[in-house]
XYZ file of C-alpha atoms in Angstrom:
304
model
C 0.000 0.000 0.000
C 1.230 3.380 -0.654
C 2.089 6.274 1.378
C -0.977 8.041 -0.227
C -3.130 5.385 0.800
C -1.954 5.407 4.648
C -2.703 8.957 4.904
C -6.234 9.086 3.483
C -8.749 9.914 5.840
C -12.221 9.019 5.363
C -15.183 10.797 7.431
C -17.996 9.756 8.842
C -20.524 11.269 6.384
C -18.366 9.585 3.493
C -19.626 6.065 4.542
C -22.701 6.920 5.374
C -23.267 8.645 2.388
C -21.981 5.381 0.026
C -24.230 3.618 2.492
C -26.790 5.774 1.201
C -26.151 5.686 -2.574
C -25.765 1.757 -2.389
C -29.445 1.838 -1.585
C -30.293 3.634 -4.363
C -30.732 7.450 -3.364
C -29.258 9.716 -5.956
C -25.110 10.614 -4.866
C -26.260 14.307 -4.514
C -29.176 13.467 -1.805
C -27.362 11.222 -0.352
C -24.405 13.087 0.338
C -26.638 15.509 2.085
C -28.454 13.208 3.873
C -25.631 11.506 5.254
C -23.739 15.313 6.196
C -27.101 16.117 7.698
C -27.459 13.264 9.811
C -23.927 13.334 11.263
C -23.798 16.714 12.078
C -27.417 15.903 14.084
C -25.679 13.189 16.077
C -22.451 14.869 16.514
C -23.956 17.994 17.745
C -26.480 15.842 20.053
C -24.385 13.753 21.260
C -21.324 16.430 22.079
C -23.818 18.375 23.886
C -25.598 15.810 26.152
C -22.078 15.029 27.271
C -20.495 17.387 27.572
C -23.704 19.099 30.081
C -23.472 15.493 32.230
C -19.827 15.600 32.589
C -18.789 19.158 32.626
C -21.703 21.449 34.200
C -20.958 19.403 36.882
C -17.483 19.407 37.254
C -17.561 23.068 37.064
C -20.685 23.186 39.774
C -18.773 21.344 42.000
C -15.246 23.438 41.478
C -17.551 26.809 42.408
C -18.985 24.977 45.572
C -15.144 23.827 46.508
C -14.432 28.118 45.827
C -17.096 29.303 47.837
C -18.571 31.079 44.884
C -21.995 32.506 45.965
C -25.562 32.216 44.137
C -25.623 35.134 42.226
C -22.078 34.315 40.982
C -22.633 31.047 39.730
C -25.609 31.626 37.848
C -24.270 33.910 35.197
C -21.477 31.562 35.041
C -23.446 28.085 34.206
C -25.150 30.223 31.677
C -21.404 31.299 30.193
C -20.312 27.395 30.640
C -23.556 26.258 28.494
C -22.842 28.811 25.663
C -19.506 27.786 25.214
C -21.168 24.066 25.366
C -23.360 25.026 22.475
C -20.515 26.286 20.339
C -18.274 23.476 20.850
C -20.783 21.130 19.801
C -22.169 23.249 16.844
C -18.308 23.267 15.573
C -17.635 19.910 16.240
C -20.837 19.115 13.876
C -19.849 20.958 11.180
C -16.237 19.791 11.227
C -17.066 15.946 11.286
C -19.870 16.115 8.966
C -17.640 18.053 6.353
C -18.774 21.595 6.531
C -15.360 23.194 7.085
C -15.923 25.790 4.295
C -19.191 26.804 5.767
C -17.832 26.803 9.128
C -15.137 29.192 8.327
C -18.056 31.467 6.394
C -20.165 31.532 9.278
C -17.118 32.640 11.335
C -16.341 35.600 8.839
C -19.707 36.784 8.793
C -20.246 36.260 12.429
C -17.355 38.359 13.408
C -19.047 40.807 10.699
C -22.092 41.071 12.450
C -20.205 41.258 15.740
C -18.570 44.518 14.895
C -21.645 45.680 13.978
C -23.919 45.210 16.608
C -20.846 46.153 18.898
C -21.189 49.834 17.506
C -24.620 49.242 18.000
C -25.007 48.146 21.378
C -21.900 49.924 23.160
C -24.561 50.622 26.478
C -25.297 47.109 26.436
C -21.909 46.290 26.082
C -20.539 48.246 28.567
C -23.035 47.573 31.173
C -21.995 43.659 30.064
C -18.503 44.320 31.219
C -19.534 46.345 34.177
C -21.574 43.547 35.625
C -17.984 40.976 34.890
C -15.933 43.365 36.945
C -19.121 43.004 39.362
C -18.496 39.319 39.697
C -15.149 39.316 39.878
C -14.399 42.808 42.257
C -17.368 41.796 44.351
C -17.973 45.207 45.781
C -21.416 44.212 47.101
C -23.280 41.142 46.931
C -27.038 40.212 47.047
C -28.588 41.396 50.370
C -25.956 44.317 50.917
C -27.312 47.861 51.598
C -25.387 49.682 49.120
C -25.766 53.581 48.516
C -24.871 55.488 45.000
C -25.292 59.127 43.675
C -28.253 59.753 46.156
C -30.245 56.657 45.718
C -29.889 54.038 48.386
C -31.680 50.054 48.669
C -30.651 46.430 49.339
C -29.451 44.694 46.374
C -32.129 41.976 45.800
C -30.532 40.371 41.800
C -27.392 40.839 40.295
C -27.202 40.032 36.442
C -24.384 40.656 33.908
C -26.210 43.588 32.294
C -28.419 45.086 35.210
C -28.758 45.215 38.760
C -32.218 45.521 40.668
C -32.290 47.518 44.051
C -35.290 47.638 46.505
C -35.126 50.712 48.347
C -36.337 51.449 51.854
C -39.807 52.873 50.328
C -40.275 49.174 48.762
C -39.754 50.861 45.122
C -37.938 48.416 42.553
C -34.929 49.726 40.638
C -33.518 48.098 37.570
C -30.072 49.692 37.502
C -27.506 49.848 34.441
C -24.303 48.083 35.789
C -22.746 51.092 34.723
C -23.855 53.193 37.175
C -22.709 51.037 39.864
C -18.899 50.922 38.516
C -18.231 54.484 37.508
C -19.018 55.939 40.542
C -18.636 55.760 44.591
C -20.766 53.182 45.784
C -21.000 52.810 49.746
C -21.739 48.975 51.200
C -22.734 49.627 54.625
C -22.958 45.359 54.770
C -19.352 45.134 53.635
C -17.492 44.908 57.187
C -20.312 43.530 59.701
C -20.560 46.723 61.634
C -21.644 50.045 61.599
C -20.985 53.054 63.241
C -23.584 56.166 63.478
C -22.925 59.415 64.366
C -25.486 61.717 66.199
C -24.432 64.840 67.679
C -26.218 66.321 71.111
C -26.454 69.922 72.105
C -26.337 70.971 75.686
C -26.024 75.253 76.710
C -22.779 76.718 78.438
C -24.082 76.202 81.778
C -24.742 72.593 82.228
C -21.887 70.020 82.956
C -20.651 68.477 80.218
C -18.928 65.431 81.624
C -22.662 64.585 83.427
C -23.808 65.269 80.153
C -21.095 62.697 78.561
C -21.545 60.107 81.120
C -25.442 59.810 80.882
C -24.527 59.114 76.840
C -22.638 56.644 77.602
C -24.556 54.958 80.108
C -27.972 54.807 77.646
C -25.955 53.657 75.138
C -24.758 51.091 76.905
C -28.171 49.970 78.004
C -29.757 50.286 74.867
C -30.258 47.008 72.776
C -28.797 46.692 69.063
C -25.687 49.103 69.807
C -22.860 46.802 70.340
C -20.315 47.239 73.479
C -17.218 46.124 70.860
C -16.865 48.561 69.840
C -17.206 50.575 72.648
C -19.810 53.620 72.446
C -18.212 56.534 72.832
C -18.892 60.890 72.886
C -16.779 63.531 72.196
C -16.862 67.387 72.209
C -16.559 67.991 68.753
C -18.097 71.948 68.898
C -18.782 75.239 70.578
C -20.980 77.628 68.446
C -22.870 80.650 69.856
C -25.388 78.737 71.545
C -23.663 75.155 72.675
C -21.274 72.738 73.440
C -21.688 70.062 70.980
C -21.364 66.482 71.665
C -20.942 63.426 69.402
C -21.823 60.326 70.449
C -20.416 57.275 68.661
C -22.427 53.974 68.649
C -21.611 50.683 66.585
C -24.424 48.472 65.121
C -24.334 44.569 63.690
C -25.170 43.594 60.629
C -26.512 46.712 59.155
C -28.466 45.631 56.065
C -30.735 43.257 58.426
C -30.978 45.238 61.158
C -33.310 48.607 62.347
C -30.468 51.082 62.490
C -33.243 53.782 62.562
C -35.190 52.313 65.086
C -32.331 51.542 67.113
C -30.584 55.042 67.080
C -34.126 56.874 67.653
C -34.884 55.268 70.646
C -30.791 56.025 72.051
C -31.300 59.913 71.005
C -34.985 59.692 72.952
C -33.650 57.919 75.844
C -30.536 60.083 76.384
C -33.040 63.255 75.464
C -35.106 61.956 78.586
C -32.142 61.636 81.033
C -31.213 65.308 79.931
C -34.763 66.622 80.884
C -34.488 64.741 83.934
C -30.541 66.116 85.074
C -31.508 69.216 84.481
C -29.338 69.711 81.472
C -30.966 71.863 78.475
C -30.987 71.287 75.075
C -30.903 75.332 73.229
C -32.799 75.920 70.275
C -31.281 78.445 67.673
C -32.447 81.938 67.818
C -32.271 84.361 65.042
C -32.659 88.015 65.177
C -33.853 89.863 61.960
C -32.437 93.730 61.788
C -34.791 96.532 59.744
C -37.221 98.778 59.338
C -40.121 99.214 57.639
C -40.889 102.043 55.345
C -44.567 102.912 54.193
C -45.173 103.706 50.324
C -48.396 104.842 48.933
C -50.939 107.342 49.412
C -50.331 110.042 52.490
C -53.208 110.329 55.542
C -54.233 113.040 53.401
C -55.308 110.886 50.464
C -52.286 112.766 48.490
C -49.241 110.518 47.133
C -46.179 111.625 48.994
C -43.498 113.504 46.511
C -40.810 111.479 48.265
């Protein structure tokens, strides 16, 4: 046997397709018959296999990561697209349609360019929501604040994100928007400190005044004693002494941070009223005169 001969390589649809034509269908129809039908069972059977045997081998590699819900979700759906093009190419390779493989490449990458000028929001917001994923600067649940709007994060997908804020309104927001800006994450740590400043006048004592912070602080439930509450006098002004108090909260996102520094600022308020300590109120004092226009007593218009 020849060289030549060692080195010929027959494909599938070639025997199938002599199979065919020995049968009697014309060569033409049977050559696409037989080209049709292997590209069917390649692309079948490459699939189903490939989804039993690799979906899951990447499922379980995220659950040996850690890799949370709303990660792994956009990336199965990745996983079975590159599934689906695998098995479309290895279809048209075995059943012979190199030449239209390689034209549906050209005119794919065609229309890619295209509908990338097209579709540069979409495409950005696309790449946004990747660096999303892989930055993680907030994760389903957080409380996250941005350019004045503020929510918990309640779905993360590669093109959008969807916010419920605290008046139960739904926002669908462009990825976008999340990654060219600032974007707080009060979740992010655990803890939470909040800030509220008391005012007390020039007379009363201001380390009674400190103390009975402290104290309420301390006995209030929801602020955390590790961090240690503290107060601090952060301003005199023309009226008062001001003083900061400094109180730590758990788990932000899940808690009642309002709730919980309310009743602290109406608790300490009462212990003031009680001590004898007054809170000032701002007084303003407005300078002028006024000046009458219009007719005199007399009924004449003043020449002035």
């Amino acid at each position: 046997m020849s060289p030549v001969g060692l080195q010929t390589t027959a494909r599938p649809d070639s025997y199938l397709s002599e199979l065919l034509a020995s049968v009697g269908l014309p060569t033409q129809l049977a050559n696409a018959v037989a080209s049709a039908l292997v590209f069917l069972v390649v692309f079948v059977g490459v699939y189903v296999v490939s989804k039993l045997v690799v979906v899951p081998l990447v499922a379980r590699l995220l659950d040996r990561r850690g890799v949370e819900e709303h990660v792994r979700k956009p990336l199965t759906l990745v996983v079975y697209g590159l599934l689906l093009f695998v098995a479309v190419g290895l279809a048209f390779s075995f059943a012979g349609f190199g030449n239209i493989l390689v034209a549906l490449s050209t005119v794919t990458a065609a229309a890619t360019l295209a509908v990338g000028f097209a579709m540069q929001d979409v495409l950005k917001n696309f790449v946004a929501g990747v660096f999303i994923y892989t930055d993680e600067p907030f994760r389903t649940g957080d409380w996250i604040e941005w350019e004045g709007n503020s929510g918990y994060i309640e779905d993360i997908s590669l093109r959008v994100s969807r916010v419920r804020t605290f008046d139960n309104e739904h926002l669908t927001v462009p990825n976008s928007q999340l990654t060219d800006g600032v974007i707080k994450n009060y979740d992010k740590n655990g803890t939470l400190r909040l800030k509220f400043t008391f005012r007390i006048g020039f007379d009363d004592d201001i380390d009674e005044a400190m103390d009975i912070i402290v104290e309420e602080a301390r006995a209030r439930d929801g602020i955390l004693s590790d961090p240690e509450p503290s107060v601090r006098l952060v301003e005199i002004n023309e009226a008062s002494f001001g003083l900061q108090s400094r109180i730590w909260i758990e788990d932000p996102g899940n808690s009642d941070f309002l709730g919980i520094r309310g009743r602290f600022v109406q608790s300490v308020t009462e212990r003031f009223e009680a001590a004898g300590i007054t809170i000032p109120y701002p007084h303003r004092t407005v300078d002028g005169s006024l000046e009458r226009t219009g007719p005199s007593p007399s009924g004449r218009v003043s020449d002035d």
